[in-house]
Coordinates of C-alpha atoms and ligand atoms in Angstrom, one line a residue:
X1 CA 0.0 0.0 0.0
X2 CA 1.1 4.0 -0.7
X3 CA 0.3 5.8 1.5
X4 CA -1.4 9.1 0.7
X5 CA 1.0 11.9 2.5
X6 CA -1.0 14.7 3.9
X7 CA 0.5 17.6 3.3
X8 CA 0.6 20.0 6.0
X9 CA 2.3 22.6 4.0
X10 CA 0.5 22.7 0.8
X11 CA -2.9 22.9 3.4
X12 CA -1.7 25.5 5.1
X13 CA -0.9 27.5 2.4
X14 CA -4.3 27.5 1.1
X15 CA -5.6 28.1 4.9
X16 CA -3.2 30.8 4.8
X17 CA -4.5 32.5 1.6
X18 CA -8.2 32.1 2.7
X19 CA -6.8 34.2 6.0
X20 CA -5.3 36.7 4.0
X21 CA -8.6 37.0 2.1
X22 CA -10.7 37.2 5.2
X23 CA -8.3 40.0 6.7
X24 CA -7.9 42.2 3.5
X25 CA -12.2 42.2 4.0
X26 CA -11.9 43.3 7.0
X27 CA -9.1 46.3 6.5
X28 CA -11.2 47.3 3.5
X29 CA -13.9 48.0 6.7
X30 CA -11.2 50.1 8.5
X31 CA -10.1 47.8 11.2
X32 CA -6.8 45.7 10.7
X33 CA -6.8 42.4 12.7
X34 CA -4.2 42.6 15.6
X35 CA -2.5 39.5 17.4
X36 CA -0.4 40.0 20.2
X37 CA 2.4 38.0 21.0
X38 CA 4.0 37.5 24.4
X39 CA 7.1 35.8 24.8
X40 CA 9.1 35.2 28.4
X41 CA 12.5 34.6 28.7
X42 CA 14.5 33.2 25.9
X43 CA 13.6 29.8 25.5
X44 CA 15.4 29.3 21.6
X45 CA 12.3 27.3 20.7
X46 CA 9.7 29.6 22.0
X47 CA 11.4 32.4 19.9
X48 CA 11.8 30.2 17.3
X49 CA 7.9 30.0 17.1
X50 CA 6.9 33.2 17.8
X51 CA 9.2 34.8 15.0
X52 CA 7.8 32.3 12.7
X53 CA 4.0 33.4 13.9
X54 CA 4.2 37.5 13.3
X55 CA 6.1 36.9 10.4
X56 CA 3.6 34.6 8.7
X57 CA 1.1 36.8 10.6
X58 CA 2.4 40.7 8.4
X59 CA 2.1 38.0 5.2
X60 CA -1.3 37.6 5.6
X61 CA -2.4 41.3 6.6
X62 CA -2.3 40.7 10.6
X63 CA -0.7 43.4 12.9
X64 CA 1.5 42.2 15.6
X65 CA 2.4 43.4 18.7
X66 CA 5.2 42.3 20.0
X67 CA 6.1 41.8 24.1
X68 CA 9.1 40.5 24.8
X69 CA 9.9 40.3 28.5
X70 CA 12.7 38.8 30.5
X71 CA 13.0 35.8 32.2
X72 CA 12.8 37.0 35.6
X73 CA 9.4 38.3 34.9
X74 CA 6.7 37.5 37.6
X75 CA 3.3 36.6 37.3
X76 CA 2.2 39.6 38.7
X77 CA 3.7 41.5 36.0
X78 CA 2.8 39.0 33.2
X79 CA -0.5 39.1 34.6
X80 CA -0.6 43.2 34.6
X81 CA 0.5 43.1 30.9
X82 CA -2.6 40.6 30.0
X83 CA -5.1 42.8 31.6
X84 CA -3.7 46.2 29.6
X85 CA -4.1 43.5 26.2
X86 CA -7.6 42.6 27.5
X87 CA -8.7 46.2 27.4
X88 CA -6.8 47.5 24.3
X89 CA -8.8 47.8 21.6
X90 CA -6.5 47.5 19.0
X91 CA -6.1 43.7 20.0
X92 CA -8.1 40.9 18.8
X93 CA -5.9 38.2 19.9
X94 CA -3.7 37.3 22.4
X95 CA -1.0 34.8 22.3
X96 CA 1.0 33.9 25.3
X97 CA 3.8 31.5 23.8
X98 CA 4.1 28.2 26.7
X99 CA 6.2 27.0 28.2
X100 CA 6.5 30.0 30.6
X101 CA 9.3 30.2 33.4
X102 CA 9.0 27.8 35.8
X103 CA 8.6 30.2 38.7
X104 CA 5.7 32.0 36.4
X105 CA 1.8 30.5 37.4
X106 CA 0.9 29.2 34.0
X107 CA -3.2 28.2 34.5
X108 CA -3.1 32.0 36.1
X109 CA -2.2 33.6 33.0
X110 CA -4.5 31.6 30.7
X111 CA -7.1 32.6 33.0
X112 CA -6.5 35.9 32.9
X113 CA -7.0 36.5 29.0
X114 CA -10.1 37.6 27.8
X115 CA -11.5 34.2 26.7
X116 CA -12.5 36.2 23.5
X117 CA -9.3 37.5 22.6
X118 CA -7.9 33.8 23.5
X119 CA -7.3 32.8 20.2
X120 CA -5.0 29.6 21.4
X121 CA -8.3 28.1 22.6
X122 CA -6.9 27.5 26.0
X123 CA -8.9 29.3 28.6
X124 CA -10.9 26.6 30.5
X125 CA -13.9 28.7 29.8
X126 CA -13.3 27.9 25.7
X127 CA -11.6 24.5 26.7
X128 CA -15.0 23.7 28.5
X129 CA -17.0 25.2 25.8
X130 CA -14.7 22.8 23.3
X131 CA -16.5 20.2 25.4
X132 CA -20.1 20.8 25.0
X133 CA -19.6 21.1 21.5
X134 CA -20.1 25.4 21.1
X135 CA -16.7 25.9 20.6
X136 CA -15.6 29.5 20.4
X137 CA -11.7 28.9 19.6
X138 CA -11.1 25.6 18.7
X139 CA -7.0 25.0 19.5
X140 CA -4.7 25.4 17.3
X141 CA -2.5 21.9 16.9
X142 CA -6.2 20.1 17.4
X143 CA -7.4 22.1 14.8
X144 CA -4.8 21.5 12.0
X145 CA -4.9 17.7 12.9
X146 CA -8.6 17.8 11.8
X147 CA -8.4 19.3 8.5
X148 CA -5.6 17.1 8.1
X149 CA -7.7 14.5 8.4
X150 CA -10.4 15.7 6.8
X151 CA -7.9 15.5 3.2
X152 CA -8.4 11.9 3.8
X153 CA -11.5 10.8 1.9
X154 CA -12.9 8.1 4.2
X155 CA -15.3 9.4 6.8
X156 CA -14.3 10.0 10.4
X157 CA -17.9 8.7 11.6
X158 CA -17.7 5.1 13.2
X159 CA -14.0 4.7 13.3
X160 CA -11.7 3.9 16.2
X161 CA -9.9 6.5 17.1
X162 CA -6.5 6.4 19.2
X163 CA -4.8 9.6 20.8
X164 CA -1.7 9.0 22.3
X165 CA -0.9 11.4 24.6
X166 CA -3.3 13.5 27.1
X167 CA -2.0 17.2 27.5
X168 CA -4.4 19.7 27.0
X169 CA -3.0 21.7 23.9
X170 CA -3.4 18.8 22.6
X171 CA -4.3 15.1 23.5
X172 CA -7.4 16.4 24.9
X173 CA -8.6 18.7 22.8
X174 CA -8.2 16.4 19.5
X175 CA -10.3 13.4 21.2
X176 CA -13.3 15.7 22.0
X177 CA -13.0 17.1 18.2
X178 CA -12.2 13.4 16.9
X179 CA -15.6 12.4 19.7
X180 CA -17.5 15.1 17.9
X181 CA -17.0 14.1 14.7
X182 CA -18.5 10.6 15.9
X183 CA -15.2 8.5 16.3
X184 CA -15.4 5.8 18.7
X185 CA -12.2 7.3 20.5
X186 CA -9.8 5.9 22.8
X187 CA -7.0 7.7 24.6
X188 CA -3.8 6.3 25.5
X189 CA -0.6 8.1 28.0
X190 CA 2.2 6.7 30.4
X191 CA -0.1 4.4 32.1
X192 CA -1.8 2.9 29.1
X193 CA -1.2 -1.6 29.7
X194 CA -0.6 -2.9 25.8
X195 CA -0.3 0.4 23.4
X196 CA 0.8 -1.7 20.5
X197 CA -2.1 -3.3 21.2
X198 CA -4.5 0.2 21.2
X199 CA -2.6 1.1 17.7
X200 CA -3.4 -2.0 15.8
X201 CA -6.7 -1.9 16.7
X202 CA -7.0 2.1 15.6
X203 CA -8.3 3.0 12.3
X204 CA -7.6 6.7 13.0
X205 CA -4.1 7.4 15.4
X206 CA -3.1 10.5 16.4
X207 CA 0.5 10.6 17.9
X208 CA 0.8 13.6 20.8
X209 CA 4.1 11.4 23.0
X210 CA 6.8 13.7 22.4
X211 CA 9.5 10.7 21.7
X212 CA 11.2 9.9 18.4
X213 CA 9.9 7.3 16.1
X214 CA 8.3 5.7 19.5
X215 CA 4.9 4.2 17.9
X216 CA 6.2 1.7 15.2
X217 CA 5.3 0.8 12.1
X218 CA 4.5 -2.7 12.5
X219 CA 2.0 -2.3 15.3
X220 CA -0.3 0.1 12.6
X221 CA -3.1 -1.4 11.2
X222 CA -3.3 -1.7 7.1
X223 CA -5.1 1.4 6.0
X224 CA -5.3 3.2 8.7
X225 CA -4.9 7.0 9.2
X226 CA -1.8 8.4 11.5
X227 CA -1.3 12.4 12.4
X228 CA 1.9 12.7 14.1
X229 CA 1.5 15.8 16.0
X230 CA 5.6 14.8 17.3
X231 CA 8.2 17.0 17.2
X232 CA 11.1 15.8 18.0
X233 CA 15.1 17.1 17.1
X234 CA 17.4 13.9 16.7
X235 CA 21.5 14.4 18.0
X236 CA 22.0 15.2 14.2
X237 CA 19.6 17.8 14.3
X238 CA 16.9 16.7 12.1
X239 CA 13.7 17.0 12.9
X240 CA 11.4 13.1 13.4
X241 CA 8.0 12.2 14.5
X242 CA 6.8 10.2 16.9
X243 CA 5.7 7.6 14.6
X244 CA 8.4 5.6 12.7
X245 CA 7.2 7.2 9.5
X246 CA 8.9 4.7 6.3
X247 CA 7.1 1.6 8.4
X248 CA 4.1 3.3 9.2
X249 CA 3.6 4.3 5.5
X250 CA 4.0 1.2 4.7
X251 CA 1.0 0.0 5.9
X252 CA -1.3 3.1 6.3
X253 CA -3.9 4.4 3.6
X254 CA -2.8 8.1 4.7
X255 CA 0.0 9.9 7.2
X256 CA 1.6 13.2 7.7
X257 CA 5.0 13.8 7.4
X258 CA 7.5 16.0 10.4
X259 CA 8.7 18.0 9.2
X260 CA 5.7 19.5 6.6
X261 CA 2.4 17.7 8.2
X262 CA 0.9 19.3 11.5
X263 CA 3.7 21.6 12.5
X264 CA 2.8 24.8 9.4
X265 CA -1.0 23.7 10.5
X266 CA -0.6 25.2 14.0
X267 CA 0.3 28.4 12.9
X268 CA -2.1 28.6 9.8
X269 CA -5.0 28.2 12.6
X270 CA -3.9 30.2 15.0
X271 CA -4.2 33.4 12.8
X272 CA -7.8 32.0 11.7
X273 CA -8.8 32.3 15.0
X274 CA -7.1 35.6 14.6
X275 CA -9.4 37.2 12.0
X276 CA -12.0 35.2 13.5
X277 CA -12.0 37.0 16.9
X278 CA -11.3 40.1 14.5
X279 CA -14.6 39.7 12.3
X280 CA -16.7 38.6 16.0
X281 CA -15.6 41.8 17.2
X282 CA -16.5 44.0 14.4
X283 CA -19.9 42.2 14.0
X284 CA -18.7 40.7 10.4
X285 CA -19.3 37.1 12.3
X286 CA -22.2 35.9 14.5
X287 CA -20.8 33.7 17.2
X288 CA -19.9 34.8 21.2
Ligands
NDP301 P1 3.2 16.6 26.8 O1 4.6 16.3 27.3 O2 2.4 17.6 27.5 O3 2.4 15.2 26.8 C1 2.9 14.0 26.3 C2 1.9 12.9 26.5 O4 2.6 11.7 26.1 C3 1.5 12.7 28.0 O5 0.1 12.7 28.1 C4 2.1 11.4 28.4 O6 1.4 10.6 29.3 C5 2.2 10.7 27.1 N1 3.2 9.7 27.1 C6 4.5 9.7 27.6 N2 5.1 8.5 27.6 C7 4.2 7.7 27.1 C8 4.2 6.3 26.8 N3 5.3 5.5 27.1 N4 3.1 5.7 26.3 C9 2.0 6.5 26.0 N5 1.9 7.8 26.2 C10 3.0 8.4 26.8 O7 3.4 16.9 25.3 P2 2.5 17.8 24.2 O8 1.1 17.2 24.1 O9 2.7 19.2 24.6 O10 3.3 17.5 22.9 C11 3.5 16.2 22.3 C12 4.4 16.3 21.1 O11 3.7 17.1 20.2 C13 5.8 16.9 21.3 O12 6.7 16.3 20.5 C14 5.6 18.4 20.9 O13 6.8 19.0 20.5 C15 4.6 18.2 19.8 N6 3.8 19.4 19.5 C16 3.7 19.8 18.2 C17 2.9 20.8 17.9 C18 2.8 21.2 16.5 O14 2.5 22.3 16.1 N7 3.0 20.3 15.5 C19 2.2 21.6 18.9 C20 2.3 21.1 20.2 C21 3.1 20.0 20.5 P3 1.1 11.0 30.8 O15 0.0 12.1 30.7 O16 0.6 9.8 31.4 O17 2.4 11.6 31.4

């Protein structure tokens, strides 16, 4: 079997275009969608991302503002900057790039943002809302796994699902999205008994671990479905999965590729939710 790759970039690209579309509307109306960006410390990653977000952000129309604070920067004082985004009106979207400092009170700055300018979908008033199925933001990563998915032509409806991994940027999120969508879904982590077991009975897997190459190819089932969310940097410095992706593809009717699959879906969805929140706030959208 050959696998059919799903191709993050080349759907983000055209995610990314309709985006741009959707913003030029909405600065031909006089208002320019605005995503702020906060980054602590100097985590090489974190600033790795965020440069790659307001870049790709000014490409499709979206201003960006820009906070950059140091590492020794309490919560207080994180917490004070949130409330002055909150209430400027030139923001439509907040971004607070994880992982924070470990002396900074994460869940008390995700609280703290204005769960309609929380375009991360991370609030656990959105999270919960994700829940009931009235989403307002749906999250990011989650998000692009879906439409990833969705390139795939066999329906989600009736098929096991498997997520590997339970954090809530992502493990949770996608099962309630993949539970929405009518999968039968299971979810598997650290404590799970027999996971080759869970994959090969999955017709749908979704790979959140954070280890290289850690679920094998042999334990997928023929023609099954695999998003590895994974990204993980080998000694060499390449970037891998966490699905051993030349055995996986050997058996699977469709998979995603690291780099190129989830990774350019994150950020093409988090400026959606941009010009989303931007077109709620102007009254362009209905929706809370
Ligand atoms: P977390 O570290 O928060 O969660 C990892 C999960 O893996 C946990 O739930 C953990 O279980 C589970 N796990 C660990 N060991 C095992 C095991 N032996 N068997 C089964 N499950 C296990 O990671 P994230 O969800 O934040 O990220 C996961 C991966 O996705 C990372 O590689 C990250 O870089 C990548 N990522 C990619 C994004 C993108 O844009 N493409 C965005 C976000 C993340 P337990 O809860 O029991 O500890």
């Amino acid at each position: 079997m050959t696998a059919q790759i799903l191709d993050g970039k080349a759907c983000s690209k055209a995610l990314l275009a309709e985006v741009k579309i959707r913003a030029s509307a909405c600065i031909e109306r006089g208002f320019t969608p605005c995503l702020a960006v906060v980054l602590v410390g100097e985590d090489p990653a974190s600033r790795v991302y965020v440069r790659s977000k307001t870049r790709r952000a000014k490409r499709c129309g979206i201003a960006t503002q820009d906070h950059h604070l140091p590492a020794t920067t309490t919560t207080e004082e994180l917490l004070a900057l949130v409330h002055q985004l909150n209430t400027d009106t030139e923001v439509d979207g907040i971004l607070v790039q994880l992982p924070l400092p470990a002396g900074v009170d994460t869940d008390a700055v995700l609280l703290a943002i204005d769960p309609q300018k929380d375009v991360d979908g991370f609030h656990p008033q959105n999270l919960g809302r994700l829940v009931i199925g009235r989403p307002r933001f749906v999250p990011c990563t989650p998000q692009g796994c879906m439409r990833l998915l969705a390139l795939h032509p066999e329906p989600i409806a009736g098929k096991r699902a498997l997520v590997v991994g339970r954090s809530t940027i992502v493990g949770k999120p996608v099962a309630q999205l993949l539970l929405q969508a009518n999968a039968t879904v299971t979810m598997a982590h650290s404590r799970t008994r027999d996971l080759p077991a869970e994959v090969a009975n999955a017709d749908i897997i979704i790979a959140a671990v954070g280890r290289p190459n850690f679920i094998l190819g042999e334990w997928v089932k023929p023609g099954a479905v695999v998003i590895d969310v994974g990204i993980n940097r080998l000694p060499d410095g390449t970037l891998t999965g966490d699905v051993e992706f030349a055995g996986a593809a050997a058996k699977a009717a469709a998979i995603t590729p690291v780099p190129g699959g989830v990774g350019p879906m994150t950020i093409a969805c988090l400026l959606d939710n941009c010009v989303l929140a931007a077109r709620r706030r102007a009254g362009l959208e209905v929706g809370e």
